[in-house]
XYZ file of C-alpha atoms in Angstrom:
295
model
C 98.034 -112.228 -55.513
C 95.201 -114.532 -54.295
C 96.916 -117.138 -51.800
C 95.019 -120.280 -50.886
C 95.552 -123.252 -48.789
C 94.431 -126.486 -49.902
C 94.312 -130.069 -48.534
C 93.516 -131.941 -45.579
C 93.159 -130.309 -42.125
C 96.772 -129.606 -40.724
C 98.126 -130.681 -44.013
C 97.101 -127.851 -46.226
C 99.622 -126.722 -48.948
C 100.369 -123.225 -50.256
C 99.243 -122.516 -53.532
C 97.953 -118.932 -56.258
C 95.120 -118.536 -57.917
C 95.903 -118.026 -61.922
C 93.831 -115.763 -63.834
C 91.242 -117.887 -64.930
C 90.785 -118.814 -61.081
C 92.470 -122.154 -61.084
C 94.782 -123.330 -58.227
C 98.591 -123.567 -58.483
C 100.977 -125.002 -56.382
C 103.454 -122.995 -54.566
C 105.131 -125.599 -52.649
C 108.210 -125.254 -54.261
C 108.573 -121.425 -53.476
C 107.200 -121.509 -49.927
C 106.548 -123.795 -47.222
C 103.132 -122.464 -46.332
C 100.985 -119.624 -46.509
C 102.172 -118.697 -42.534
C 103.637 -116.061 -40.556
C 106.924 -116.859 -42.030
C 106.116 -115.568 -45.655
C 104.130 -112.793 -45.026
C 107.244 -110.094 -45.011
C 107.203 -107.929 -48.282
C 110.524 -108.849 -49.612
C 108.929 -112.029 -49.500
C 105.682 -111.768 -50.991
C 107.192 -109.638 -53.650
C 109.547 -112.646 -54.551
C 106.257 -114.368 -55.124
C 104.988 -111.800 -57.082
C 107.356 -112.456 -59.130
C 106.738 -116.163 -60.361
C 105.160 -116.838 -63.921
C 102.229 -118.414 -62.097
C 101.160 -119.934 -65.102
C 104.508 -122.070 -64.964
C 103.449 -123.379 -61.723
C 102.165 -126.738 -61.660
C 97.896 -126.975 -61.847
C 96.389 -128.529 -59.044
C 93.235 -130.802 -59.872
C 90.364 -129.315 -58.614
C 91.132 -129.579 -54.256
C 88.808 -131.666 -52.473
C 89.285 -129.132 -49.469
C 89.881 -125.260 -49.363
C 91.832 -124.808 -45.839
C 91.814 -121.122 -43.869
C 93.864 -118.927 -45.885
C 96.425 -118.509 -43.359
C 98.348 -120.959 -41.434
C 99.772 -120.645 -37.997
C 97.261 -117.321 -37.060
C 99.029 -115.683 -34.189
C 96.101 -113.876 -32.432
C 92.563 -112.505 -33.819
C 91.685 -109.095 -32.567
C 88.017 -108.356 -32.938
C 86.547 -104.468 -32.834
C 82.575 -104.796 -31.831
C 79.829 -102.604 -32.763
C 82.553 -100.806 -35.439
C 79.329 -100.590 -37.438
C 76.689 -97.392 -36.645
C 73.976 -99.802 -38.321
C 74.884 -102.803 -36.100
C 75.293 -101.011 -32.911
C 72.105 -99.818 -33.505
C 70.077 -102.967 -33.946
C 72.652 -103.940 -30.943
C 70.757 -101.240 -28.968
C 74.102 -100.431 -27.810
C 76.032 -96.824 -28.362
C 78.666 -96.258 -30.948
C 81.919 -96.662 -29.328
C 84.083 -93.167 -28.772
C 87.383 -95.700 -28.946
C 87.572 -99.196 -30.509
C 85.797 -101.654 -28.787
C 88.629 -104.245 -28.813
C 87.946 -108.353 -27.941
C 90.384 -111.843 -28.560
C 89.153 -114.612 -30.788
C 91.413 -117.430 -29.891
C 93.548 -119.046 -32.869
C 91.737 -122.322 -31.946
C 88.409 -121.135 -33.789
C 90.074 -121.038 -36.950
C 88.945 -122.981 -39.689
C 88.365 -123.369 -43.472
C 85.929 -121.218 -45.605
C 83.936 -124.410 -46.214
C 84.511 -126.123 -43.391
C 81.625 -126.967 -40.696
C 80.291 -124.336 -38.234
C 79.950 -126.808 -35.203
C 76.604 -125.166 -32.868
C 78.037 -125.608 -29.629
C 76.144 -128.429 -27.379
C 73.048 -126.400 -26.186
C 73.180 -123.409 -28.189
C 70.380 -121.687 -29.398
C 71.680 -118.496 -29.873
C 74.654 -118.878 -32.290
C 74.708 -115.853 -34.791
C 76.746 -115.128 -38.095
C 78.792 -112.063 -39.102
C 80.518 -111.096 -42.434
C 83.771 -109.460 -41.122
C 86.783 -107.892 -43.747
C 89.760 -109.576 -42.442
C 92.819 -107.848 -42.117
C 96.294 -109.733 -42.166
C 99.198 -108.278 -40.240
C 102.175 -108.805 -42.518
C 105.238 -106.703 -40.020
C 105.152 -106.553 -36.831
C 102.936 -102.778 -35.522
C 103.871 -101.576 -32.466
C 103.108 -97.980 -30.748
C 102.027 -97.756 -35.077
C 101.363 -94.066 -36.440
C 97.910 -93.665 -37.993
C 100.130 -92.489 -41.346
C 102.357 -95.535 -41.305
C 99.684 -98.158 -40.459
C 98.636 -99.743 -43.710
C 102.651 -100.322 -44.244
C 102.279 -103.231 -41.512
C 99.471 -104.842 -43.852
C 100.208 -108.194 -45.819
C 96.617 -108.450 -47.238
C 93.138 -109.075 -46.525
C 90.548 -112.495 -46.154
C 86.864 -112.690 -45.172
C 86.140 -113.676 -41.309
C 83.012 -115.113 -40.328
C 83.035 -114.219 -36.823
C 80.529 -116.408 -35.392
C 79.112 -115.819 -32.259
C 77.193 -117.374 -29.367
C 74.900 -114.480 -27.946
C 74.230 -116.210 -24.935
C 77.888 -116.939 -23.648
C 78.825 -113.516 -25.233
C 76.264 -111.057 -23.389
C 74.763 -113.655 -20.349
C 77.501 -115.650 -19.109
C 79.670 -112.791 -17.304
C 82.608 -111.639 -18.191
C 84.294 -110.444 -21.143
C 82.915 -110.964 -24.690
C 85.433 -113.535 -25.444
C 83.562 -116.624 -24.056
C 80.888 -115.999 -27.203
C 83.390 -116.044 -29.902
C 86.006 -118.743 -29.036
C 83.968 -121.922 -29.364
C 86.206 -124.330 -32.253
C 84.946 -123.772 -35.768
C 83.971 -120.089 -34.985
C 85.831 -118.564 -37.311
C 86.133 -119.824 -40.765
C 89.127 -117.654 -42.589
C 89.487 -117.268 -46.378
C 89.259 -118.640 -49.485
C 92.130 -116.399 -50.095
C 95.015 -114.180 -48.355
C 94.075 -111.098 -51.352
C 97.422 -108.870 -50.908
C 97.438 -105.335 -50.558
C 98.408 -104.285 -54.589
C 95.250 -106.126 -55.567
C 92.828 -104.039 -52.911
C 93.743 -100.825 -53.532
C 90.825 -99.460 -51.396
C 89.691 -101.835 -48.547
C 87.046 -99.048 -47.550
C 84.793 -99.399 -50.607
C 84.259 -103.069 -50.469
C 80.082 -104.813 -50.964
C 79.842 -107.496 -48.791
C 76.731 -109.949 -47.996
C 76.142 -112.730 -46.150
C 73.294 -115.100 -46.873
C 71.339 -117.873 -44.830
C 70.429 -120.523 -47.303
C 68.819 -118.561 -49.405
C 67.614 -115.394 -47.345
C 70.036 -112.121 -47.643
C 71.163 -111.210 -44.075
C 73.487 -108.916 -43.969
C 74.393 -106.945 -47.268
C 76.661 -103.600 -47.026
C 79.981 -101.704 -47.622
C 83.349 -101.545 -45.643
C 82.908 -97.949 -46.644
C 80.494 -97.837 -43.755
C 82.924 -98.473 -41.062
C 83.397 -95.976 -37.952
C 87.150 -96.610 -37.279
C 88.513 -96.807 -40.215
C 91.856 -99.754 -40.376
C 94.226 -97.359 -40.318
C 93.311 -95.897 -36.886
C 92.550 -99.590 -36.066
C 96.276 -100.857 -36.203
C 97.672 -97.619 -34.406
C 94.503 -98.070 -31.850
C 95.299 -101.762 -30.897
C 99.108 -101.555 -31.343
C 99.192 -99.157 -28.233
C 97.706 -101.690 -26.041
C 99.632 -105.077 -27.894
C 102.277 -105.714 -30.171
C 100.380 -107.221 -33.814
C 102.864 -109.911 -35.183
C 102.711 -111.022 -38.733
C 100.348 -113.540 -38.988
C 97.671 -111.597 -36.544
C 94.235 -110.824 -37.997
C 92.216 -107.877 -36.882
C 88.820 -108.464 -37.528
C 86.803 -105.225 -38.637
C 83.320 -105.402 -37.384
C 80.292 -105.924 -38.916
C 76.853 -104.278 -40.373
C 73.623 -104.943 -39.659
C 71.346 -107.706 -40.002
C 72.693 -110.329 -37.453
C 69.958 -112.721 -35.735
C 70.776 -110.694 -32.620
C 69.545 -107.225 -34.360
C 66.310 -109.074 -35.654
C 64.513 -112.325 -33.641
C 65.165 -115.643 -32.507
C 64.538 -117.317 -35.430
C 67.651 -116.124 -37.509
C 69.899 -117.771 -35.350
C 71.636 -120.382 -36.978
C 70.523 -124.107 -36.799
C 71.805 -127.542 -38.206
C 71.305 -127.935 -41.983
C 71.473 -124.320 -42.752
C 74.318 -122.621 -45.001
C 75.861 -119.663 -45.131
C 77.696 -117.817 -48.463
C 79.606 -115.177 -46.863
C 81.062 -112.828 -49.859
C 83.500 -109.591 -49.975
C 84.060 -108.120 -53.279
C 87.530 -109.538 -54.330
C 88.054 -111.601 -51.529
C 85.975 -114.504 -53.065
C 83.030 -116.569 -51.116
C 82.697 -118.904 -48.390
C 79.907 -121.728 -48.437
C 79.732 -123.022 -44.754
C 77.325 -125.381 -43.804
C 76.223 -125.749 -40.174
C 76.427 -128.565 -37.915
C 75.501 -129.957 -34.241
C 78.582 -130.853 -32.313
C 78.439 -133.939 -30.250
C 78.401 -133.373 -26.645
C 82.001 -135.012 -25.199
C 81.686 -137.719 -22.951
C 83.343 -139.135 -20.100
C 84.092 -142.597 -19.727
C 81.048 -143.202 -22.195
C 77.974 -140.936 -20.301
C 77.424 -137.367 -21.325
C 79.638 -135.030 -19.799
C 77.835 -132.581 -17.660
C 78.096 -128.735 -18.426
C 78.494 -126.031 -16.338
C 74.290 -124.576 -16.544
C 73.255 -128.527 -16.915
């Protein structure tokens, strides 16, 4: 199945894609594409539906992320031998394991809001990978049991909070809007091989990053017995697999992303995202520009 939220922001509703790629409602069958209906028995009760008995839904205005309520996003760096190369940084002998907070969620189409004074804000296609039961202390041989399905992740980054500001990586990939989720929660029957996936991601009209999930170091399986020794995933986690190269950071300053640009992330099967990008306002206080911490 290809699940898809749709509507306003925090009032998305569940819905299936048919097979001519048209949007039904689920409503009836499921409160929301969330945590709660990611258990097997569950999403094989939905396998179940005619979906072509489900009602049509007019074209939606709005895709929303794929998945409501995320729990926790679990990102493996440099998981890549191409990126961590134009990184100039070594392969990792164990997963190189950061947080991406829940609050950076957002739709496939949605904004990417540059954060006030960024100028090094940088892009990376990403195979999502949806924890459907809970993994804990997970066997490498039983790990793609605790999988519910698969999205794309754009796991946008700001180089110069990630590498420069001190600290942990985290402060570089938690800024609101930095990770757009989706179109679509694909489940596991209709990826039968998540290692042998093309993906691309393009800058207006400029290919960035183009590759295959086939060229991944740790492969997902040894992911979700890695991270599961060190934290309990709960349905509704995402671990985010790394990405090739071709990022801004890998090539020059003038790849990072700026205000009027747009990005078409793709995986094969998973669908596309078009995300434009956008300034956000600097907040105020009582009507003067707030002042930051390097101002």
């Amino acid at each position: 199945m290809k699940l898809v939220r749709y509507g306003p922001p925090g009032a998305e509703r569940p819905g299936v894609l048919d097979a001519a790629g048209a949007v039904r409602d689920l409503s009836a069958h499921i409160a929301d594409i969330d945590p709660d209906g990611l258990a097997p028995q569950r999403l094989a009760e939905l396998a179940r539906l005619d979906v072509d008995r489900l009602p049509a839904v007019p074209t939606p205005t709005r895709i929303g992320p794929c998945l409501g309520r995320v729990g926790k996003i679990v990102g493996v760096g440099l998981n890549y031998r191409s990126h961590a190369d134009e990184a100039r940084m070594p392969l990792p002998d164990e997963p190189l394991l950061f947080l991406k907070p829940a609050s950076a969620v957002s739709g496939p189409n949605d904004p990417v809001l540059l954060p006030p004074l960024s100028t090094t804000t940088d892009y990376e296609v990403e195979l999502g990978v949806v924890i459907g039961r809970t993994a804990r202390q997970a066997r490498t041989s039983e790990a793609m049991g605790h999988v519910a399905g698969y999205c794309i992740v754009n796991d946008i980054t700001e180089r110069t909070w990630q590498l420069h500001r001190g600290g942990t990586w985290d402060k570089g990939k938690a800024h609101d809007t930095f990770a757009p989720i989706g179109p679509w929660l694909v489940t596991t029957d209709e990826i039968p091989d998540p290692h042998g996936l093309a993906m691309q991601l393009c800058v207006d009209n400029e290919t960035r990053q183009r590759a295959s999930t086939g060229d991944m170091h740790h492969r997902i399986d040894q992911l979700i017995a890695y991270i599961s020794q060190f934290m309990t995933l709960h349905p509704g986690d995402i671990i985010t697999t790394g990405t090739p190269a071709g990022t801004a950071l890998g090539t020059d300053t003038d790849h990072y992303l700026k205000p009027g640009q747009t990005m078409t992330t793709t995986i094969d099967g998973l669908g596309t995202q078009y995300t434009p990008i956008a300034q956000a306002a600097r907040p105020t206080q009582d009507g003067h520009a707030a002042r930051t911490w390097d101002t």
